[in-house]
PDB file of C-alpha atoms in Angstrom:
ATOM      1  CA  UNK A  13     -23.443-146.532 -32.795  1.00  0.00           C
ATOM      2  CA  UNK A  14     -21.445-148.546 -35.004  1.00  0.00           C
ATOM      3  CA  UNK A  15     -20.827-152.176 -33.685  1.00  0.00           C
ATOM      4  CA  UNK A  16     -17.254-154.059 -35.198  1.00  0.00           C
ATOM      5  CA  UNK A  17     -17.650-157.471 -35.153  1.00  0.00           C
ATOM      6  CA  UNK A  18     -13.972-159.292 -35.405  1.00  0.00           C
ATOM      7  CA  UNK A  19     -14.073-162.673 -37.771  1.00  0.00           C
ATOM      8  CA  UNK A  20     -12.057-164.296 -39.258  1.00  0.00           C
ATOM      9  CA  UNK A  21     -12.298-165.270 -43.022  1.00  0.00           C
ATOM     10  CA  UNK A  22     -12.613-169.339 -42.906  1.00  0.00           C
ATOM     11  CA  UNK A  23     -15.129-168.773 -40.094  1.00  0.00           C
ATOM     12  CA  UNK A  24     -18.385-168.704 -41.897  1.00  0.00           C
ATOM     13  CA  UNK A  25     -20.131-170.373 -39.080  1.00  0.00           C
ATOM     14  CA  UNK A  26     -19.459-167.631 -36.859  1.00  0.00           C
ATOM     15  CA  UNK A  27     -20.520-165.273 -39.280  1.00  0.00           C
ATOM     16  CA  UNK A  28     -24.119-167.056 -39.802  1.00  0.00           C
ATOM     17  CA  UNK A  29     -24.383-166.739 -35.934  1.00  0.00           C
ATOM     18  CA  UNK A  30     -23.334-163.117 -35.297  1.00  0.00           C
ATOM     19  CA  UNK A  31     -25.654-161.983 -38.304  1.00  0.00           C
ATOM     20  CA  UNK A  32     -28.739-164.041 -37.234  1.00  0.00           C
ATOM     21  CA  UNK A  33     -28.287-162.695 -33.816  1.00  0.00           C
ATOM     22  CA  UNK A  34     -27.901-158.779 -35.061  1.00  0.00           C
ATOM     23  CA  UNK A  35     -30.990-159.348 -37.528  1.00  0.00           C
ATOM     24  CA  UNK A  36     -32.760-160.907 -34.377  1.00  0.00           C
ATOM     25  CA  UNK A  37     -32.162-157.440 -32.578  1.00  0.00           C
ATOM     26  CA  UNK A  38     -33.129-155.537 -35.399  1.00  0.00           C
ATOM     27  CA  UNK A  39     -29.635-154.136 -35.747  1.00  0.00           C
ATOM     28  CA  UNK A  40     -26.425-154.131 -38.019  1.00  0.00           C
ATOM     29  CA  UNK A  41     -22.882-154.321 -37.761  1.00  0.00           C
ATOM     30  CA  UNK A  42     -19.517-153.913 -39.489  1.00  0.00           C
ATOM     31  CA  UNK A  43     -17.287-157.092 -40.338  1.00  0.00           C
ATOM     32  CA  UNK A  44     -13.719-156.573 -39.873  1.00  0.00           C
ATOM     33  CA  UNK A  45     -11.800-159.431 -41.531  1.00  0.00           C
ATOM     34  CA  UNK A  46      -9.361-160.565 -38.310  1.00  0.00           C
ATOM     35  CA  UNK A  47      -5.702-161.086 -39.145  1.00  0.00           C
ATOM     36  CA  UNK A  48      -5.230-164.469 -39.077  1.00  0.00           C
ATOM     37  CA  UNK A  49      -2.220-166.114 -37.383  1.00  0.00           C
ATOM     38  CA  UNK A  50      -1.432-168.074 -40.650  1.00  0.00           C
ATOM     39  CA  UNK A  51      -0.080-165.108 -42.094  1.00  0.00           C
ATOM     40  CA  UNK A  52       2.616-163.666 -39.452  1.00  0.00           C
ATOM     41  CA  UNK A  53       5.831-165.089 -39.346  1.00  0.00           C
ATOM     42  CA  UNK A  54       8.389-164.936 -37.164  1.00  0.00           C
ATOM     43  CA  UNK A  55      10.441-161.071 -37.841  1.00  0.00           C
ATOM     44  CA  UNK A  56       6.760-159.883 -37.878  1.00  0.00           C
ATOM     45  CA  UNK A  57       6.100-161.223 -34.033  1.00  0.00           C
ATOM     46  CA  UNK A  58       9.741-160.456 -33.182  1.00  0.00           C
ATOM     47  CA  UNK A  59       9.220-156.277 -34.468  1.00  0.00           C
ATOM     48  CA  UNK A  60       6.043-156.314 -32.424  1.00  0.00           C
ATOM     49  CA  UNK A  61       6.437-158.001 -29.467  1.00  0.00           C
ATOM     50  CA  UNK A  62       7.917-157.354 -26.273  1.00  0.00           C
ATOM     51  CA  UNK A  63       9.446-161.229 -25.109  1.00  0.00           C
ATOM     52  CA  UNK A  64       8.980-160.121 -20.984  1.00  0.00           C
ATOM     53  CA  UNK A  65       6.915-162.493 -19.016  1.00  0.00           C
ATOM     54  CA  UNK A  66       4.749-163.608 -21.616  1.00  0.00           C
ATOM     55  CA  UNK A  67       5.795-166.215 -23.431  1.00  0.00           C
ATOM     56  CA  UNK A  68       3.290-165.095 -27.005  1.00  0.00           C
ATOM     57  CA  UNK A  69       1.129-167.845 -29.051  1.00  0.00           C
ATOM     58  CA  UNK A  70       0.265-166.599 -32.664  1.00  0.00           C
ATOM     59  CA  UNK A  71      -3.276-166.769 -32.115  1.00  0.00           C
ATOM     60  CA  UNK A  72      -2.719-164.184 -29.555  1.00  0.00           C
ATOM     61  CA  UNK A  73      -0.513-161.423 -31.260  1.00  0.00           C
ATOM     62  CA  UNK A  74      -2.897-161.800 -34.254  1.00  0.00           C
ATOM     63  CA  UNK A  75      -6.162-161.149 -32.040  1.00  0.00           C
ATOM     64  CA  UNK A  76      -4.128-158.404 -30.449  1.00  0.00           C
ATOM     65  CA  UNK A  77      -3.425-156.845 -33.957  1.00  0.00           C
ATOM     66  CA  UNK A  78      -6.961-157.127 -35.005  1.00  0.00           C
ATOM     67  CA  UNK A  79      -8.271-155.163 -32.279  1.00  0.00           C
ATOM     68  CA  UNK A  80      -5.670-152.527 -32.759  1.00  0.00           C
ATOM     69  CA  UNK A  81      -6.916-152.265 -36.855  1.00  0.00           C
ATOM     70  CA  UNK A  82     -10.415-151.961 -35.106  1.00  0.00           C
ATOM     71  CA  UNK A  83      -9.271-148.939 -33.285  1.00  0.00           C
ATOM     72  CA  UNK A  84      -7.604-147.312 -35.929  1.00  0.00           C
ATOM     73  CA  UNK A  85     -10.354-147.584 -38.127  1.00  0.00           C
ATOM     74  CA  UNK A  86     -13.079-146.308 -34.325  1.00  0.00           C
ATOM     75  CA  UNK A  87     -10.364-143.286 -34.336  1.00  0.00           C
ATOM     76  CA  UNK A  88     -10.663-142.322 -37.867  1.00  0.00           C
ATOM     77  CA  UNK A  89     -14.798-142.220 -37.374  1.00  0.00           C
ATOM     78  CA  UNK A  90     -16.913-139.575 -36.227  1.00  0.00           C
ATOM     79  CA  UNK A  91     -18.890-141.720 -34.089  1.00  0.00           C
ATOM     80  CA  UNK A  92     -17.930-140.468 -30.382  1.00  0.00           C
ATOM     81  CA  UNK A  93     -18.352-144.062 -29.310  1.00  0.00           C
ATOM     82  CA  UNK A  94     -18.318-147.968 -30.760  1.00  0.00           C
ATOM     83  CA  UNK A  95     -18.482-150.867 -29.837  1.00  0.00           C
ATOM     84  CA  UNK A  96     -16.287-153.774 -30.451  1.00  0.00           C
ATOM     85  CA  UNK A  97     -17.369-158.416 -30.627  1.00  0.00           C
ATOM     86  CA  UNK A  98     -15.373-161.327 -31.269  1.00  0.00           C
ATOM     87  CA  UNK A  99     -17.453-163.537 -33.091  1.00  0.00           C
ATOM     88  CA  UNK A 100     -18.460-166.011 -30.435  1.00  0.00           C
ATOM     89  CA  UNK A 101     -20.689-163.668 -27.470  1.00  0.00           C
ATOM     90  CA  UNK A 102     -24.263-164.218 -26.686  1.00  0.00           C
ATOM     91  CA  UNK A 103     -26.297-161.627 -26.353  1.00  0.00           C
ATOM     92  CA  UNK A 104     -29.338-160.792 -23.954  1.00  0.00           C
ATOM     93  CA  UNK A 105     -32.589-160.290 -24.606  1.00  0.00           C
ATOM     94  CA  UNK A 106     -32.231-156.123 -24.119  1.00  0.00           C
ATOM     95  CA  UNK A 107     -28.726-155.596 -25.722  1.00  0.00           C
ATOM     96  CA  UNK A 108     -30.009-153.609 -28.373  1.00  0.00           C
ATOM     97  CA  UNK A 109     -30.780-150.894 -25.951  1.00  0.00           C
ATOM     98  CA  UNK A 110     -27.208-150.590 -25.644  1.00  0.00           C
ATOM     99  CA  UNK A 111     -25.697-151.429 -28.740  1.00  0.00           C
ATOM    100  CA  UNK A 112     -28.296-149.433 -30.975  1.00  0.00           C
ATOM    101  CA  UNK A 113     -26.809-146.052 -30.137  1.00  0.00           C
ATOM    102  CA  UNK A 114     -24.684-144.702 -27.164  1.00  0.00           C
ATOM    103  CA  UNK A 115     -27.206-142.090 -25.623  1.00  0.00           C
ATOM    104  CA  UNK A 116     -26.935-144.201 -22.292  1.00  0.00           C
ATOM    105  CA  UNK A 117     -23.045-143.789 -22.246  1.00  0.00           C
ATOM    106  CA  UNK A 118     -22.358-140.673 -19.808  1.00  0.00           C
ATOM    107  CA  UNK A 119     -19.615-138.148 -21.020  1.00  0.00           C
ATOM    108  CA  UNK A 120     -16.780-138.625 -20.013  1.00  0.00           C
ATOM    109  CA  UNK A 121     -16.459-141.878 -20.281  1.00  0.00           C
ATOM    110  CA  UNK A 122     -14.339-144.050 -22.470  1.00  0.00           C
ATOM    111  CA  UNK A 123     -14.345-147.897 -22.007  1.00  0.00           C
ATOM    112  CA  UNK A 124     -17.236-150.355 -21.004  1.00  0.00           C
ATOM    113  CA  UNK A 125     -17.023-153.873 -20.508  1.00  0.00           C
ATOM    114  CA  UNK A 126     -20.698-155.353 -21.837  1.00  0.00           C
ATOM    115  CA  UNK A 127     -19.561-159.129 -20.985  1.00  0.00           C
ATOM    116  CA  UNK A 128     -19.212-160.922 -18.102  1.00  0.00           C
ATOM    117  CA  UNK A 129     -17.025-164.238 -17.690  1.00  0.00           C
ATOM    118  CA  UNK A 130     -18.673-165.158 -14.528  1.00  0.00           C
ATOM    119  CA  UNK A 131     -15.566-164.563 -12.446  1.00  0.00           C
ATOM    120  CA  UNK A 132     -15.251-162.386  -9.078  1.00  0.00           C
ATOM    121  CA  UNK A 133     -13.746-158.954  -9.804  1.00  0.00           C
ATOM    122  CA  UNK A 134     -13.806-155.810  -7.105  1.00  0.00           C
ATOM    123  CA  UNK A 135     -16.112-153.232  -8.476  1.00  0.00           C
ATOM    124  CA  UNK A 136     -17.510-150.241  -7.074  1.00  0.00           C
ATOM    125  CA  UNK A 137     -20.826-150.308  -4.668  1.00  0.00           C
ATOM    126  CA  UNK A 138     -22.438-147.136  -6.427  1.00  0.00           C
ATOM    127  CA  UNK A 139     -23.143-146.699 -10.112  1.00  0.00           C
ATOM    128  CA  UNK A 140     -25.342-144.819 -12.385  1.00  0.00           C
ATOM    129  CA  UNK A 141     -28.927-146.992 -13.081  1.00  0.00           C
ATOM    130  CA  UNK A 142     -29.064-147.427 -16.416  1.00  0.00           C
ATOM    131  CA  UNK A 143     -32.547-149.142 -17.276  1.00  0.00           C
ATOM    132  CA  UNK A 144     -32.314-152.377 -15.488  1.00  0.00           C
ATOM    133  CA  UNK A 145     -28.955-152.436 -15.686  1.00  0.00           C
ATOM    134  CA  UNK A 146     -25.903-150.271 -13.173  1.00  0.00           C
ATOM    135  CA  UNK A 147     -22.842-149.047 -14.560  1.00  0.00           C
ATOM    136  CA  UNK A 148     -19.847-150.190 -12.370  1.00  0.00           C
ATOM    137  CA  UNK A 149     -16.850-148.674 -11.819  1.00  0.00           C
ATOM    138  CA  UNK A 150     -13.917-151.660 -12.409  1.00  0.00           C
ATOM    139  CA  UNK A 151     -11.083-152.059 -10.083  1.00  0.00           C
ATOM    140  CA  UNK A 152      -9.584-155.178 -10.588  1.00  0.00           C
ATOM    141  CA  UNK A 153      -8.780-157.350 -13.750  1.00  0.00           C
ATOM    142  CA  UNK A 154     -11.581-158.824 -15.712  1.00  0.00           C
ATOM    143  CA  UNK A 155     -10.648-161.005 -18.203  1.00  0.00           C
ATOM    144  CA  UNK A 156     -12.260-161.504 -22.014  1.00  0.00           C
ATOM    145  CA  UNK A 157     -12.102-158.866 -24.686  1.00  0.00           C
ATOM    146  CA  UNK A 158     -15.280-160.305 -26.947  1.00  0.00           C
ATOM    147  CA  UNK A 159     -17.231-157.421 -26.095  1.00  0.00           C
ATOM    148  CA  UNK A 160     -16.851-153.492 -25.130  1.00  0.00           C
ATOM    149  CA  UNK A 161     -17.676-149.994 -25.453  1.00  0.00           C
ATOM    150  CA  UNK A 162     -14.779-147.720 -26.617  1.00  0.00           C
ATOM    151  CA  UNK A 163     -14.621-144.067 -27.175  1.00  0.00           C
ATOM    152  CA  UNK A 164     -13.349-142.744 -30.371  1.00  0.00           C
ATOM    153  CA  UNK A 165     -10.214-140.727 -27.923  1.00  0.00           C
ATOM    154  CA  UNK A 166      -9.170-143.182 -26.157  1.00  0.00           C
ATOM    155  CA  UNK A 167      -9.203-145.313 -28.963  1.00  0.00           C
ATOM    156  CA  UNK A 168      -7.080-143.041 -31.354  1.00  0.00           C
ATOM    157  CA  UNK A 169      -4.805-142.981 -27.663  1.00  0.00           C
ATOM    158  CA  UNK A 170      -4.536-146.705 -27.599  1.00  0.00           C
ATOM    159  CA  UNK A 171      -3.687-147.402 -31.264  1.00  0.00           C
ATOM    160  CA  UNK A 172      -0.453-145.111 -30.281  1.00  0.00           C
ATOM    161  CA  UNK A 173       0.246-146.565 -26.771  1.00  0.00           C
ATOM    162  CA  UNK A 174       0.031-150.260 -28.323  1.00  0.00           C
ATOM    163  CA  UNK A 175       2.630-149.530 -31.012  1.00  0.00           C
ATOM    164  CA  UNK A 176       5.126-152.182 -29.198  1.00  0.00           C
ATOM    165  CA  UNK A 177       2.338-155.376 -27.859  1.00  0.00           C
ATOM    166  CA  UNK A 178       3.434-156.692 -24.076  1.00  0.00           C
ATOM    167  CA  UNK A 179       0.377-158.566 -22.913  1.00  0.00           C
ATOM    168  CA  UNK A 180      -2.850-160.313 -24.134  1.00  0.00           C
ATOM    169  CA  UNK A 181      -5.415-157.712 -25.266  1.00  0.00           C
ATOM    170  CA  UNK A 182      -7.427-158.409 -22.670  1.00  0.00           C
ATOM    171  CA  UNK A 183      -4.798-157.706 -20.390  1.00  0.00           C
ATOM    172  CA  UNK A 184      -4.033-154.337 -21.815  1.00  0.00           C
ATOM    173  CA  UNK A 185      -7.462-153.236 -21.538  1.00  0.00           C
ATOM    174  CA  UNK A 186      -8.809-154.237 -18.329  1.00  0.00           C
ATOM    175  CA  UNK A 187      -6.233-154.609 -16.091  1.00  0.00           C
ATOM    176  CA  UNK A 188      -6.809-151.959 -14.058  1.00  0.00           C
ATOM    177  CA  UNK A 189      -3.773-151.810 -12.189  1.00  0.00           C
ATOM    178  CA  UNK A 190      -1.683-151.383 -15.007  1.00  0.00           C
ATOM    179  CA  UNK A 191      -3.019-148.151 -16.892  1.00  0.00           C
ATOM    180  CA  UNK A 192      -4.728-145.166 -15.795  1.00  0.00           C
ATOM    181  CA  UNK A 193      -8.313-145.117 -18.194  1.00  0.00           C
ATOM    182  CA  UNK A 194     -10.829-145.573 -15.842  1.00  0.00           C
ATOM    183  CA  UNK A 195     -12.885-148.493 -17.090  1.00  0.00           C
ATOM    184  CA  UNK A 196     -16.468-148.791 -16.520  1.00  0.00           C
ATOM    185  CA  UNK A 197     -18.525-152.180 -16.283  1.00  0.00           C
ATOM    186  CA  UNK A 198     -22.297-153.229 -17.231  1.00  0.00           C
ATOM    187  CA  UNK A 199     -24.353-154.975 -14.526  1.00  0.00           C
ATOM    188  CA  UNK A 200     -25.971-156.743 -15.453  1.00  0.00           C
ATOM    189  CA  UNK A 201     -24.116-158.036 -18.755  1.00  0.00           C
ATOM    190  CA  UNK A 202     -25.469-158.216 -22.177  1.00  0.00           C
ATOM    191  CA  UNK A 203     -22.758-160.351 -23.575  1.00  0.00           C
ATOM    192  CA  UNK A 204     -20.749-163.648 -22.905  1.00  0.00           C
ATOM    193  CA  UNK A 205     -18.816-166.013 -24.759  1.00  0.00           C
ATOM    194  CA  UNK A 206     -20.013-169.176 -25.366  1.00  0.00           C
ATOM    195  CA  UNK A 207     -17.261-171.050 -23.602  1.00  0.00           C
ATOM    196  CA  UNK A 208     -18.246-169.504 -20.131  1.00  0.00           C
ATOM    197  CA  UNK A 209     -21.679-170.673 -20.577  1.00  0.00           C
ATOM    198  CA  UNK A 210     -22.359-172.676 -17.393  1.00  0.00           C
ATOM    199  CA  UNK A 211     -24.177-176.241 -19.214  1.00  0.00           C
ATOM    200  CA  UNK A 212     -23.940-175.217 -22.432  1.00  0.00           C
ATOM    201  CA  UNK A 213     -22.539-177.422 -25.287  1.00  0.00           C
ATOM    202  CA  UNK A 214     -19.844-175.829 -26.873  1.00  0.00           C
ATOM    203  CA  UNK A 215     -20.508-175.018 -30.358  1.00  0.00           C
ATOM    204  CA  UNK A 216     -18.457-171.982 -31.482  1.00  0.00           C
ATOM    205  CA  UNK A 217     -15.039-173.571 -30.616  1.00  0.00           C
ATOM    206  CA  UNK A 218     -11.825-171.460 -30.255  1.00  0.00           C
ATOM    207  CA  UNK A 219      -9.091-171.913 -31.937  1.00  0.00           C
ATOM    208  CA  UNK A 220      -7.283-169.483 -29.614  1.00  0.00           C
ATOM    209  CA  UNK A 221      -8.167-170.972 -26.088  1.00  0.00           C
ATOM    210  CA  UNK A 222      -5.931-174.591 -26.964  1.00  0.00           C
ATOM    211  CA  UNK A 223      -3.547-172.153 -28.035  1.00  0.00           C
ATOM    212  CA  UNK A 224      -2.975-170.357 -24.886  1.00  0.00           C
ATOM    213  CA  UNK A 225      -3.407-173.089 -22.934  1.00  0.00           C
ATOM    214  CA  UNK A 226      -0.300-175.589 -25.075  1.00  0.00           C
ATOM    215  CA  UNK A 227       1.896-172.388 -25.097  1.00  0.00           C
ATOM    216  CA  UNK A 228       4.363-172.421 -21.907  1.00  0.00           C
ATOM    217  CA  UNK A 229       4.375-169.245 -20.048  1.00  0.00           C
ATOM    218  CA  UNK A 230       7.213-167.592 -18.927  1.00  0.00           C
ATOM    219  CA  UNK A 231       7.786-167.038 -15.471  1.00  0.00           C
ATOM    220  CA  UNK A 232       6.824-163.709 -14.074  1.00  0.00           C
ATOM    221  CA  UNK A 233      10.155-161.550 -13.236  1.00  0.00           C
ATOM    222  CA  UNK A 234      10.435-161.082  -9.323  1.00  0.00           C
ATOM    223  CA  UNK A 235      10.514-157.406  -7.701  1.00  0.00           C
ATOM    224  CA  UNK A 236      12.738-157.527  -5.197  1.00  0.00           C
ATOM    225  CA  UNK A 237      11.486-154.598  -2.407  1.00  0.00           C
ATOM    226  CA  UNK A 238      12.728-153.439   0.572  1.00  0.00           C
ATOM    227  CA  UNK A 239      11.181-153.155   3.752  1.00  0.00           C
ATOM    228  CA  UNK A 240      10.256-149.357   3.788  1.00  0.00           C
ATOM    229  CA  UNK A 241       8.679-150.377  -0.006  1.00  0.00           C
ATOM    230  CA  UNK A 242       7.057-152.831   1.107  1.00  0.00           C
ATOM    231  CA  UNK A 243       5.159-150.811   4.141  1.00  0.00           C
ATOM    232  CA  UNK A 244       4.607-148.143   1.435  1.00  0.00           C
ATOM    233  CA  UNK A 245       2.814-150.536  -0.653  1.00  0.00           C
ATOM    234  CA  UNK A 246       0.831-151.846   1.983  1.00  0.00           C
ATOM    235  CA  UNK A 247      -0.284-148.395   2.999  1.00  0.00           C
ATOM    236  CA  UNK A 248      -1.371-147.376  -0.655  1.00  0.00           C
ATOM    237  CA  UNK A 249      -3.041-150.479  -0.693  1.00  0.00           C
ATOM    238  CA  UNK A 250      -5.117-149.317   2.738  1.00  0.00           C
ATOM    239  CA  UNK A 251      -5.767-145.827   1.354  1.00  0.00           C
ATOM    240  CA  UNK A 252      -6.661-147.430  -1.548  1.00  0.00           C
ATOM    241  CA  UNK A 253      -9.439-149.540   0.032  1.00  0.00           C
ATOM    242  CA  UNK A 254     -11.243-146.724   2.423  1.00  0.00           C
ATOM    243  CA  UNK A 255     -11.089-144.452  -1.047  1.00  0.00           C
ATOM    244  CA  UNK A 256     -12.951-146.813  -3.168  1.00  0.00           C
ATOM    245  CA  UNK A 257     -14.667-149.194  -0.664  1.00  0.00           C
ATOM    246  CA  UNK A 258     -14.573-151.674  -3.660  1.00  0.00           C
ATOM    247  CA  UNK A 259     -16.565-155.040  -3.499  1.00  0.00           C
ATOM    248  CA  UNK A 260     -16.209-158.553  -4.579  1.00  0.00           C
ATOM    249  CA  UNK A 261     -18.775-159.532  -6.698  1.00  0.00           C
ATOM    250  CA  UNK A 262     -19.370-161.801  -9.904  1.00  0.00           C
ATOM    251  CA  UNK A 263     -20.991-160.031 -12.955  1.00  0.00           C
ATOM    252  CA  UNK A 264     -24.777-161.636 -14.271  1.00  0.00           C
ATOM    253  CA  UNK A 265     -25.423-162.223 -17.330  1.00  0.00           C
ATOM    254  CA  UNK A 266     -28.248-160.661 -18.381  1.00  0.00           C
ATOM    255  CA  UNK A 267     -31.545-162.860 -19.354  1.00  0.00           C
ATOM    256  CA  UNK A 268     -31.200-164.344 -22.493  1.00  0.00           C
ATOM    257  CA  UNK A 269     -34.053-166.532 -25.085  1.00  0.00           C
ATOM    258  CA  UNK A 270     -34.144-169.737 -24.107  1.00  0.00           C
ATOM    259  CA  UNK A 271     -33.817-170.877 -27.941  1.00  0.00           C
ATOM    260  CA  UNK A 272     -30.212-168.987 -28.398  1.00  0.00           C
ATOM    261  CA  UNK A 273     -28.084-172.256 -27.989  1.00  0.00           C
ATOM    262  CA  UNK A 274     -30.617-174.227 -29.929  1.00  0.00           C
ATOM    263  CA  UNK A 275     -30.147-171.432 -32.628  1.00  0.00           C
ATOM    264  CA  UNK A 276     -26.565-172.418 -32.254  1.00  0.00           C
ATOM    265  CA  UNK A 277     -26.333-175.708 -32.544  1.00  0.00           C
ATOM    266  CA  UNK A 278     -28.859-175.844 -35.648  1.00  0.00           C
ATOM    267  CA  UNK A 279     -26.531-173.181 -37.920  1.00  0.00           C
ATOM    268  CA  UNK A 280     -23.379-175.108 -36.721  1.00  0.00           C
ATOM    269  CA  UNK A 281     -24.237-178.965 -36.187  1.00  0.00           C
TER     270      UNK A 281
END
């Protein structure tokens, strides 16, 4: 299964880090050079983004874009699934089982979320047992796009649907109330960023995260319903509930070599 791994030229160090932790799993991977933020100006942002709630940082539309390029170039393969890093996960100590091939991804299935970011989400209480691991359906938001299985369909359907961006990548894949793929997730994980380490001295820093966090957001745009709306809402919501029985939970992280963040800090320090 091919495995896209999205870095961007000036960060070497993050290169070093992604290939020493491939060659430690025995696999490979394909670079994709990121489009960096440096070269979009303002018409290009304007053409392809929608100004609604979301008040857009550069770092942002340029992460978005790269991800799109990595789909175009997943929907122009054979493979019928890939997966698809940012340059700063963590892997655990059995994610080459699943990145080596995709003979554990059921048909019928499009998009995985291998990371966790260690925050409560609803997912279903029954999924397929997959090793040590359980497949989860997702039903709420989980945030983070560093790491994910995607099939070569919906990818080639995504690439179209994204033509005009409206929200943060991560936003457009895995907010669940907002499209109708259903999207599977990995429990435990086998990948997390190094920021949502708990104790863990940052040494992959993001250039993105200061980003989001300077840039003002817009306010979200009220929906004004009426009463009968409102009831109908609530009763979708109830139907919704004793259809899915979803439950709260917080994604693991899978185990991981104690000597990972040492390996870190020695290639970066």
């Amino acid at each position: 299964m091919r495995c896209f791994v999205i870095n961007l030229d000036r960060e070497t160090g993050r290169l070093a880090w992604m290939t020493t932790a491939f060659r430690r799993m025995g696999l490979g991977f394909e670079r994709f050079s990121a489009i960096d933020k440096t070269a979009l100006d303002d018409d290009i942002i304007n053409r392809l983004v929608l100004r609604n709630h979301h008040n857009w940082s550069p770092g942002e539309v340029a992460c978005f874009m790269s991800h799109i390029a990595v789909w175009r170039r997943i929907a122009e393969g054979s493979d019928r699934h890939a997966v698809v890093l940012e340059d700063d996960v963590y892997f655990s100590r059995d994610a080459a089982d699943f990145l080596s091939d995709d003979a554990w991804i059921p048909a019928g299935v499009d998009l995985i979320k291998l990371e966790t970011t260690l925050n409560p989400v609803l997912v279903g209480r029954r999924g397929g047992k997959i090793k040590t691991h359980r497949l989860l359906p997702l039903y709420s938001f989980h945030n983070g796009a560093a790491a994910y299985a995607i099939s070569r369909r919906l990818a080639a359907q995504l690439v179209t649907q994204a033509s005009r961006i409206d929200r943060p990548v991560d936003d457009f894949l895995f907010d669940m109330t907002r499209h109708e793929t259903p999207c599977w997730q990995l429990s435990p994980a086998i990948s997390i960023q190094e920021m949502f380490l708990p104790d863990q001295a940052i040494t992959l820093p993001s250039d993105l995260e200061p980003e989001r966090l300077a840039t003002p957001r817009l306010p979200r745009p009220k929906v004004r319903l009426t009463r009968s709306e409102k009831a109908i809402r609530e009763i979708r919501r109830l139907l919704w509930r004793i259809l899915h029985f979803p439950r709260r939970a917080i994604i693991p992280m899978g185990a991981q070599d104690r000597q990972s963040g040492r390996l870190a800090e020695q290639m970066l320090g």
